Amino acid sequence: MQRGSVLDQYKLDNWGNFSSSLAKRELKWNLPVSSVLYFDNSTGVTDGSLKALDAFVYGYTS
């Protein structure tokens, strides 16, 4: 493991249970669609992903 995190080791040791927690979940709260962001962070942090998050959180438009 590169990071050496105890939590990472737990996830690997219990992957069968942990991996099911990664599934996309639908919110149960009554929120406007514009207040919900499903963000894929599997590709890592990029300038584009940071700009997209800023735009969502702070309401910036391009």
mmCIF file with all atom_site columns, C-alpha atoms in Angstrom:
data_model
loop_
_atom_site.group_PDB
_atom_site.id
_atom_site.type_symbol
_atom_site.label_atom_id
_atom_site.label_alt_id
_atom_site.label_comp_id
_atom_site.label_asym_id
_atom_site.label_entity_id
_atom_site.label_seq_id
_atom_site.pdbx_PDB_ins_code
_atom_site.Cartn_x
_atom_site.Cartn_y
_atom_site.Cartn_z
_atom_site.occupancy
_atom_site.B_iso_or_equiv
_atom_site.pdbx_formal_charge
_atom_site.auth_seq_id
_atom_site.auth_comp_id
_atom_site.auth_asym_id
_atom_site.auth_atom_id
_atom_site.pdbx_PDB_model_num
ATOM 1  C CA . MET A 1 1  ? 0.000   0.000  0.000   1.00 0.00 ? 1  MET A CA 1
ATOM 2  C CA . GLN A 1 2  ? 1.369   3.372  -0.950  1.00 0.00 ? 2  GLN A CA 1
ATOM 3  C CA . ARG A 1 3  ? -0.368  5.505  1.669   1.00 0.00 ? 3  ARG A CA 1
ATOM 4  C CA . GLY A 1 4  ? 0.086   3.075  4.522   1.00 0.00 ? 4  GLY A CA 1
ATOM 5  C CA . SER A 1 5  ? -3.234  4.026  6.089   1.00 0.00 ? 5  SER A CA 1
ATOM 6  C CA . VAL A 1 6  ? -4.758  1.670  8.657   1.00 0.00 ? 6  VAL A CA 1
ATOM 7  C CA . LEU A 1 7  ? -8.135  2.425  7.049   1.00 0.00 ? 7  LEU A CA 1
ATOM 8  C CA . ASP A 1 8  ? -6.822  1.356  3.649   1.00 0.00 ? 8  ASP A CA 1
ATOM 9  C CA . GLN A 1 9  ? -5.656  -1.946 5.096   1.00 0.00 ? 9  GLN A CA 1
ATOM 10 C CA . TYR A 1 10 ? -9.075  -2.465 6.693   1.00 0.00 ? 10 TYR A CA 1
ATOM 11 C CA . LYS A 1 11 ? -10.767 -1.819 3.348   1.00 0.00 ? 11 LYS A CA 1
ATOM 12 C CA . LEU A 1 12 ? -8.518  -4.316 1.595   1.00 0.00 ? 12 LEU A CA 1
ATOM 13 C CA . ASP A 1 13 ? -8.940  -6.945 4.305   1.00 0.00 ? 13 ASP A CA 1
ATOM 14 C CA . ASN A 1 14 ? -12.735 -6.532 4.183   1.00 0.00 ? 14 ASN A CA 1
ATOM 15 C CA . TRP A 1 15 ? -13.151 -5.735 0.497   1.00 0.00 ? 15 TRP A CA 1
ATOM 16 C CA . GLY A 1 16 ? -16.288 -7.851 0.053   1.00 0.00 ? 16 GLY A CA 1
ATOM 17 C CA . ASN A 1 17 ? -18.201 -5.786 2.606   1.00 0.00 ? 17 ASN A CA 1
ATOM 18 C CA . PHE A 1 18 ? -16.498 -2.474 1.919   1.00 0.00 ? 18 PHE A CA 1
ATOM 19 C CA . SER A 1 19 ? -16.909 -2.474 -1.867  1.00 0.00 ? 19 SER A CA 1
ATOM 20 C CA . SER A 1 20 ? -20.695 -2.659 -1.605  1.00 0.00 ? 20 SER A CA 1
ATOM 21 C CA . SER A 1 21 ? -20.621 0.667  0.270   1.00 0.00 ? 21 SER A CA 1
ATOM 22 C CA . LEU A 1 22 ? -19.186 2.320  -2.846  1.00 0.00 ? 22 LEU A CA 1
ATOM 23 C CA . ALA A 1 23 ? -22.390 1.960  -4.864  1.00 0.00 ? 23 ALA A CA 1
ATOM 24 C CA . LYS A 1 24 ? -24.134 5.156  -5.899  1.00 0.00 ? 24 LYS A CA 1
ATOM 25 C CA . ARG A 1 25 ? -26.834 6.004  -3.396  1.00 0.00 ? 25 ARG A CA 1
ATOM 26 C CA . GLU A 1 26 ? -29.976 7.992  -3.943  1.00 0.00 ? 26 GLU A CA 1
ATOM 27 C CA . LEU A 1 27 ? -30.704 10.735 -1.456  1.00 0.00 ? 27 LEU A CA 1
ATOM 28 C CA . LYS A 1 28 ? -33.773 10.358 0.709   1.00 0.00 ? 28 LYS A CA 1
ATOM 29 C CA . TRP A 1 29 ? -33.983 14.096 1.405   1.00 0.00 ? 29 TRP A CA 1
ATOM 30 C CA . ASN A 1 30 ? -36.251 16.329 -0.621  1.00 0.00 ? 30 ASN A CA 1
ATOM 31 C CA . LEU A 1 31 ? -33.594 18.515 -2.255  1.00 0.00 ? 31 LEU A CA 1
ATOM 32 C CA . PRO A 1 32 ? -33.664 20.389 -5.535  1.00 0.00 ? 32 PRO A CA 1
ATOM 33 C CA . VAL A 1 33 ? -31.742 18.608 -8.278  1.00 0.00 ? 33 VAL A CA 1
ATOM 34 C CA . SER A 1 34 ? -29.465 21.646 -8.535  1.00 0.00 ? 34 SER A CA 1
ATOM 35 C CA . SER A 1 35 ? -28.353 21.055 -4.933  1.00 0.00 ? 35 SER A CA 1
ATOM 36 C CA . VAL A 1 36 ? -27.022 17.553 -5.565  1.00 0.00 ? 36 VAL A CA 1
ATOM 37 C CA . LEU A 1 37 ? -23.739 16.690 -7.260  1.00 0.00 ? 37 LEU A CA 1
ATOM 38 C CA . TYR A 1 38 ? -22.684 13.144 -8.031  1.00 0.00 ? 38 TYR A CA 1
ATOM 39 C CA . PHE A 1 39 ? -18.950 13.605 -8.460  1.00 0.00 ? 39 PHE A CA 1
ATOM 40 C CA . ASP A 1 40 ? -16.621 10.926 -9.832  1.00 0.00 ? 40 ASP A CA 1
ATOM 41 C CA . ASN A 1 41 ? -13.278 11.332 -8.103  1.00 0.00 ? 41 ASN A CA 1
ATOM 42 C CA . SER A 1 42 ? -11.792 8.114  -9.479  1.00 0.00 ? 42 SER A CA 1
ATOM 43 C CA . THR A 1 43 ? -9.506  9.990  -11.881 1.00 0.00 ? 43 THR A CA 1
ATOM 44 C CA . GLY A 1 44 ? -7.875  12.099 -9.188  1.00 0.00 ? 44 GLY A CA 1
ATOM 45 C CA . VAL A 1 45 ? -7.813  15.831 -8.679  1.00 0.00 ? 45 VAL A CA 1
ATOM 46 C CA . THR A 1 46 ? -7.366  17.978 -11.771 1.00 0.00 ? 46 THR A CA 1
ATOM 47 C CA . ASP A 1 47 ? -7.755  21.671 -12.477 1.00 0.00 ? 47 ASP A CA 1
ATOM 48 C CA . GLY A 1 48 ? -10.989 20.819 -14.268 1.00 0.00 ? 48 GLY A CA 1
ATOM 49 C CA . SER A 1 49 ? -12.405 18.812 -11.368 1.00 0.00 ? 49 SER A CA 1
ATOM 50 C CA . LEU A 1 50 ? -11.532 21.575 -8.891  1.00 0.00 ? 50 LEU A CA 1
ATOM 51 C CA . LYS A 1 51 ? -13.200 24.158 -11.122 1.00 0.00 ? 51 LYS A CA 1
ATOM 52 C CA . ALA A 1 52 ? -16.304 21.968 -11.384 1.00 0.00 ? 52 ALA A CA 1
ATOM 53 C CA . LEU A 1 53 ? -16.484 21.603 -7.598  1.00 0.00 ? 53 LEU A CA 1
ATOM 54 C CA . ASP A 1 54 ? -15.970 25.332 -7.068  1.00 0.00 ? 54 ASP A CA 1
ATOM 55 C CA . ALA A 1 55 ? -18.701 26.073 -9.590  1.00 0.00 ? 55 ALA A CA 1
ATOM 56 C CA . PHE A 1 56 ? -21.109 23.730 -7.829  1.00 0.00 ? 56 PHE A CA 1
ATOM 57 C CA . VAL A 1 57 ? -20.344 24.911 -4.287  1.00 0.00 ? 57 VAL A CA 1
ATOM 58 C CA . TYR A 1 58 ? -20.037 28.639 -4.983  1.00 0.00 ? 58 TYR A CA 1
ATOM 59 C CA . GLY A 1 59 ? -22.445 28.916 -7.925  1.00 0.00 ? 59 GLY A CA 1
ATOM 60 C CA . TYR A 1 60 ? -19.891 30.011 -10.510 1.00 0.00 ? 60 TYR A CA 1
ATOM 61 C CA . THR A 1 61 ? -20.912 29.789 -14.121 1.00 0.00 ? 61 THR A CA 1
ATOM 62 C CA . SER A 1 62 ? -18.573 29.525 -17.064 1.00 0.00 ? 62 SER A CA 1
#
